[in-house]
Short mmCIF file of C-alpha atoms in Angstrom, two decimals:
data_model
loop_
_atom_site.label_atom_id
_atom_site.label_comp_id
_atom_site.label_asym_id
_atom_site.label_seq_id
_atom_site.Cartn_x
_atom_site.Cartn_y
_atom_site.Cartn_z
CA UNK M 263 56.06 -65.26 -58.92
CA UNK M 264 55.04 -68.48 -60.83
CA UNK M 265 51.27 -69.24 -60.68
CA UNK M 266 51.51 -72.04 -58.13
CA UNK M 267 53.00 -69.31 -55.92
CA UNK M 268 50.81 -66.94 -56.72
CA UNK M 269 47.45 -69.37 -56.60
CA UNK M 270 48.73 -70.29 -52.88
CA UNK M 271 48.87 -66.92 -51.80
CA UNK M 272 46.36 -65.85 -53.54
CA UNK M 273 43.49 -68.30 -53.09
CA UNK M 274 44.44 -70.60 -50.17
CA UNK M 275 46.96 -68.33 -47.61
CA UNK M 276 43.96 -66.29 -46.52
CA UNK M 277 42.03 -69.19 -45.62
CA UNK M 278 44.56 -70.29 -43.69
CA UNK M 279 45.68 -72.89 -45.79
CA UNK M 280 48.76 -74.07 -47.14
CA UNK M 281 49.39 -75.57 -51.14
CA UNK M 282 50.95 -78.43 -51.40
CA UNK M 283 51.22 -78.85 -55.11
CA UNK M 284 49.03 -78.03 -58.16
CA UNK M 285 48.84 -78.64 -61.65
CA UNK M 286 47.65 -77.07 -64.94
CA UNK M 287 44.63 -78.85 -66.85
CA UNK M 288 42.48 -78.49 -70.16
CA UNK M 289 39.25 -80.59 -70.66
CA UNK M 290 39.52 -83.04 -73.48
CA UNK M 291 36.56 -82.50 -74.43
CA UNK M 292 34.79 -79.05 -75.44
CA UNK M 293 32.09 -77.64 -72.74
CA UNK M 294 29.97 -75.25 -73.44
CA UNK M 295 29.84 -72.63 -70.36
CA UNK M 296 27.27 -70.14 -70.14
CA UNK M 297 28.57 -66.27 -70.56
CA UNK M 298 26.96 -65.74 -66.75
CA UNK M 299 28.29 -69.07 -65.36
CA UNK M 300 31.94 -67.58 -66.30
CA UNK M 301 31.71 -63.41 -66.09
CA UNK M 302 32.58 -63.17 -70.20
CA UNK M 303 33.79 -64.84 -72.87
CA UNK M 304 37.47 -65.42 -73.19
CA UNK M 305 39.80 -67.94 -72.70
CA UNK M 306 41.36 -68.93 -69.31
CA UNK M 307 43.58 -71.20 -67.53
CA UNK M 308 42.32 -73.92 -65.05
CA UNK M 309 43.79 -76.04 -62.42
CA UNK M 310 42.46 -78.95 -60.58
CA UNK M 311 43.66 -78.03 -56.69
CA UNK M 312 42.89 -79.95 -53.77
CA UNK M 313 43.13 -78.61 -50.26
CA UNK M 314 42.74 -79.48 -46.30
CA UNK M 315 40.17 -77.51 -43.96
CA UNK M 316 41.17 -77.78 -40.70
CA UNK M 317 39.36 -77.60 -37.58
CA UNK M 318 41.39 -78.66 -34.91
CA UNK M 319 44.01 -76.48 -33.66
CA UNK M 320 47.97 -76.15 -33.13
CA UNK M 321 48.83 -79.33 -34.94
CA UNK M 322 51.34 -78.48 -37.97
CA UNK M 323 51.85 -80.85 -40.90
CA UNK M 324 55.26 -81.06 -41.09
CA UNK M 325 56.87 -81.87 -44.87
CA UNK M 326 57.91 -80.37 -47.73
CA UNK M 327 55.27 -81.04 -50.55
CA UNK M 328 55.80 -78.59 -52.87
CA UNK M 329 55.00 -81.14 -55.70
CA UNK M 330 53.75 -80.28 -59.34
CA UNK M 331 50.41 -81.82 -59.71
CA UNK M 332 48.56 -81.46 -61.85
CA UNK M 333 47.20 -78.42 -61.01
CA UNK M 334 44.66 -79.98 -59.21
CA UNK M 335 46.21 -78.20 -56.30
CA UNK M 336 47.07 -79.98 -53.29
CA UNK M 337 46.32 -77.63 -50.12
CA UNK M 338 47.03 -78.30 -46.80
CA UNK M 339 46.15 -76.11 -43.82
CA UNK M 340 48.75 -75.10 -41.31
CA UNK M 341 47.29 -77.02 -39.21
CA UNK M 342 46.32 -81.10 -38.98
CA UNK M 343 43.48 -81.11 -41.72
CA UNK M 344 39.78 -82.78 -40.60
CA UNK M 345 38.29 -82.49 -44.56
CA UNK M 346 39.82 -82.26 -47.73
CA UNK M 347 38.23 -80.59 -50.69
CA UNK M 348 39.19 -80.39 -54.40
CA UNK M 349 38.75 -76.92 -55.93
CA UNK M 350 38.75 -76.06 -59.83
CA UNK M 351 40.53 -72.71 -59.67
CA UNK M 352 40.77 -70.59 -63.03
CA UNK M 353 42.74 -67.46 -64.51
CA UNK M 354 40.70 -65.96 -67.10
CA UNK M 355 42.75 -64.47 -70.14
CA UNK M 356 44.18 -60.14 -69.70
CA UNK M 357 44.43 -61.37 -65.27
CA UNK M 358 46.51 -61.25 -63.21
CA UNK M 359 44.15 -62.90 -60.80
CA UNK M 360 43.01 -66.64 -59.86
CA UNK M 361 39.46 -67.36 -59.39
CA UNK M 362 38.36 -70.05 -56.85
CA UNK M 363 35.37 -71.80 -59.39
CA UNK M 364 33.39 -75.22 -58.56
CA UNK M 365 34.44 -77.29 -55.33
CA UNK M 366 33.77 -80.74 -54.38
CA UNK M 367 34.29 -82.85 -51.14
CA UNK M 368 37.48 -85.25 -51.25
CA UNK M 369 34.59 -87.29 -49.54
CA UNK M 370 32.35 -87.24 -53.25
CA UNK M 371 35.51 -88.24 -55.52
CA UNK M 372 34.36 -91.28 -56.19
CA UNK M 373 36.92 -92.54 -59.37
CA UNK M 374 39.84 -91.83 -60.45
CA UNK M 375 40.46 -93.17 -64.02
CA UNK M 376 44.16 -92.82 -65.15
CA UNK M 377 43.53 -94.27 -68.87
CA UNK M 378 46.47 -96.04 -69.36
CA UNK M 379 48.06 -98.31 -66.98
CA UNK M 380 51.21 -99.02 -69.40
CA UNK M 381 52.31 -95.76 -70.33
CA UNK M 382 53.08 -92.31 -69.06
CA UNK M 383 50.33 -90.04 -70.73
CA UNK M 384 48.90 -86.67 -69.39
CA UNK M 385 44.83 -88.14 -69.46
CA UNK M 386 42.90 -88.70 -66.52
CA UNK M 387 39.32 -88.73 -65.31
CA UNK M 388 37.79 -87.69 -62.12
CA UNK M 389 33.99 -88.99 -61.19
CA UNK M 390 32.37 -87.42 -58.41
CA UNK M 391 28.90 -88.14 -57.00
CA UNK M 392 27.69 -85.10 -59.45
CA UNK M 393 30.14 -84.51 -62.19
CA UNK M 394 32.75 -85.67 -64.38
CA UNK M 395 35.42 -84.23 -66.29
CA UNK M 396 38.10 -85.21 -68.36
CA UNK M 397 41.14 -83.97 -68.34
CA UNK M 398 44.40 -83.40 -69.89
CA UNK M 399 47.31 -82.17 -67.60
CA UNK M 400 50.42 -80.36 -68.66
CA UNK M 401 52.38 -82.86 -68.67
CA UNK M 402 52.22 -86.64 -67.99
CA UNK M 403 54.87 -86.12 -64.82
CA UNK M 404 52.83 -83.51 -63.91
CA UNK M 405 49.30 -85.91 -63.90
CA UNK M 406 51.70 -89.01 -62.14
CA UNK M 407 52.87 -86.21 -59.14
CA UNK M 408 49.19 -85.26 -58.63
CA UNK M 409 48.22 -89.20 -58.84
CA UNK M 410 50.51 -90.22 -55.70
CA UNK M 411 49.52 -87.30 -53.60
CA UNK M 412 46.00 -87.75 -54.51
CA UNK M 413 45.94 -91.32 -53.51
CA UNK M 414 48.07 -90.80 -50.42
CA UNK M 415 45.49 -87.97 -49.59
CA UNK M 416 42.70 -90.29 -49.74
CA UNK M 417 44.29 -92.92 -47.90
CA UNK M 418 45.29 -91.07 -44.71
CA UNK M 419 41.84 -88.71 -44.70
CA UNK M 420 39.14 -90.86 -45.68
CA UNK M 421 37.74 -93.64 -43.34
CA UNK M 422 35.39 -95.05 -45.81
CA UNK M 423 34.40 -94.47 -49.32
CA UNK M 424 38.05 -94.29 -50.60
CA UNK M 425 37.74 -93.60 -54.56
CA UNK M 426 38.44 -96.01 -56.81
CA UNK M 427 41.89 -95.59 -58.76
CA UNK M 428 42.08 -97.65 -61.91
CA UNK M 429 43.84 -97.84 -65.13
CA UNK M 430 46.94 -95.91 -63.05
CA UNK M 431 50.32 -97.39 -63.25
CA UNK M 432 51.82 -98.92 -60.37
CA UNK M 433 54.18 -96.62 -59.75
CA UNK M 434 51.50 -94.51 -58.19
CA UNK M 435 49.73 -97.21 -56.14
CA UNK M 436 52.07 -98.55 -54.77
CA UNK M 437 55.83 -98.19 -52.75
CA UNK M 438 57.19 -96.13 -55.61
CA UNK M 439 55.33 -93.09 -54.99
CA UNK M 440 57.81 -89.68 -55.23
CA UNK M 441 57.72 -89.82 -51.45
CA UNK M 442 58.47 -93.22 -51.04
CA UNK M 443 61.51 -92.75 -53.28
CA UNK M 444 62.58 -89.34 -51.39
CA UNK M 445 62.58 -91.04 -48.38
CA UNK M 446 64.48 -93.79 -49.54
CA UNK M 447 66.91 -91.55 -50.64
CA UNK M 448 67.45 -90.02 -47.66
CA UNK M 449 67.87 -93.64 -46.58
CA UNK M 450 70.40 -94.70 -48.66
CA UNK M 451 72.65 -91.10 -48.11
CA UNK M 452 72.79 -91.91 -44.52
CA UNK M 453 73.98 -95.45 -44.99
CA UNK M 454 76.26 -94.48 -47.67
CA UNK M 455 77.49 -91.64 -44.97
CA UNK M 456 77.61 -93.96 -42.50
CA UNK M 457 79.40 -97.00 -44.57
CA UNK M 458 81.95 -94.36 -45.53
CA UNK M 459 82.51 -93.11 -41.43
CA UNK M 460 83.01 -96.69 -40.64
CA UNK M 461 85.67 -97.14 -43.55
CA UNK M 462 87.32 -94.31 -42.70
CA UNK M 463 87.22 -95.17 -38.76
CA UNK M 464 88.80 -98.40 -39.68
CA UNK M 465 91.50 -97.10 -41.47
CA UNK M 466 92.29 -94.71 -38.73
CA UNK M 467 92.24 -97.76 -36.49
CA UNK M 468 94.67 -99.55 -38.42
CA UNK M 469 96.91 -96.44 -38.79
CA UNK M 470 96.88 -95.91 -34.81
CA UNK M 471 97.85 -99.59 -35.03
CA UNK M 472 100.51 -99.24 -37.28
CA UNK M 473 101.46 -96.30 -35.33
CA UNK M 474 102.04 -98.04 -31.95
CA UNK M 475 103.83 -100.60 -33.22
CA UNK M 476 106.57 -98.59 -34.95
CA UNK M 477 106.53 -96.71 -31.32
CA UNK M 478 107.16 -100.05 -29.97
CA UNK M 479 109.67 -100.63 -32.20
CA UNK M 480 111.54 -97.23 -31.99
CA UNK M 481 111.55 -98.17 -28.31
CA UNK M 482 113.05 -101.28 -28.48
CA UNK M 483 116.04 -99.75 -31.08
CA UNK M 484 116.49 -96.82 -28.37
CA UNK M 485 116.75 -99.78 -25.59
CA UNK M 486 119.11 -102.06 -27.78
CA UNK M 487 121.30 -98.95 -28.53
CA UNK M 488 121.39 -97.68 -25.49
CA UNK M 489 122.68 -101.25 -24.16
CA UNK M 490 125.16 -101.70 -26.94
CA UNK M 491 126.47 -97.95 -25.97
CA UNK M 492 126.89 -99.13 -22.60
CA UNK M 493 128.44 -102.00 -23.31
CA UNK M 494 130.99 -100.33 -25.56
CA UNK M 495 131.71 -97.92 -22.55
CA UNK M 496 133.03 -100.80 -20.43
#
């Protein structure tokens, strides 16, 4: 079991919540933690995960976003979310276990700094109304996944106070987003599938064509025969 699986089952499934996506940070900068504030010294693993609390019932969210973020895991509940939270979650070094850390409010993200607009690079920043970190994801596709999600998040959940994305590329803003582009590959399969039906429906027509005329043509040789025949007879 990777450790997206095994975060999702882990931390989320008994909360009756369902990962979308996650990905696998490390601060750029060095900050000091107290020995308390973590349980021991050691090295660990973190990733940024956000999720969906829901309190309505028996409305599923259909899709299949099992997406690499950046480890800034993407939960949704099984059910229509009514908040979304993002949760630091951390594997400490000799575990096999995740450890659900500091969580914030999708509703107190209030930037979300992407540091280059003109190149793919792993960077990021996240401001919230009482922290900031910055980050470096696994890998730059990794941070871009997380982007789109995290701004298509925002922009269905949050009435007001939507973060501020900036220095992200456009890709991520805008109708390129990965599920943009699934969807219009769907698209386009289903025309092509439906270009190639037609095709093949018109050849078939012009075979039946073809077909019935050579009938017609048969016929008429029988009919001619037949009437020279007879006309031999007498």
């Amino acid at each position: 079991m990777n450790a997206k699986s095994a975060i999702s089952k882990e931390i989320f499934a008994p909360h009756d919540e369902r990962m979308l996506g996650a990905v696998q940070v490390k601060r750029r900068t060095k900050k000091k933690i107290p020995f308390l504030a973590t349980g021991g010294q050691g090295e660990y693993l973190t990733y940024i995960c956000l999720s969906d609390l829901s309190s309505l019932d028996g409305l599923s969210w259909k899709g299949s976003c099992n997406i690499n973020f950046l480890l800034d895991e993407i939960t949704m509940t099984n059910k229509k979310p009514a908040q979304a939270s993002i949760t630091k979650v951390k594997q400490f070094e000799g575990s096999t276990s995740f450890v659900r850390r500091t969580q914030w409010m999708l509703e107190q993200l209030r930037q979300v700094n992407g540091i280059d607009p003109n190149r793919d690079s792993p960077e990021f920043d996240l401001l919230f109304e009482n922290a900031f970190d910055q980050w470096v994801a696994s890998t730059a596709s990794e941070k871009c996944t997380f982007f789109q999600v995290l701004h298509h998040t925002c922009q269905r959940y949050l009435t007001d106070k939507k973060p501020e994305f900036i220095n992200c590329q456009s890709k991520i803003m805008g109708g390129n987003s990965i599920l943009h582009s699934a969807a219009d590959s769907v698209t386009s399969a289903v025309q092509k599938a439906s270009q190639a039906l037609n095709e093949r429906g018109e050849r078939l027509g012009r075979a039946e064509e073809k077909t019935e005329e050579l009938k017609n043509s048969a016929q008429q040789f029988a009919e001619t025969a037949h009437k020279l025949a007879m006309k031999h007879k007498c």
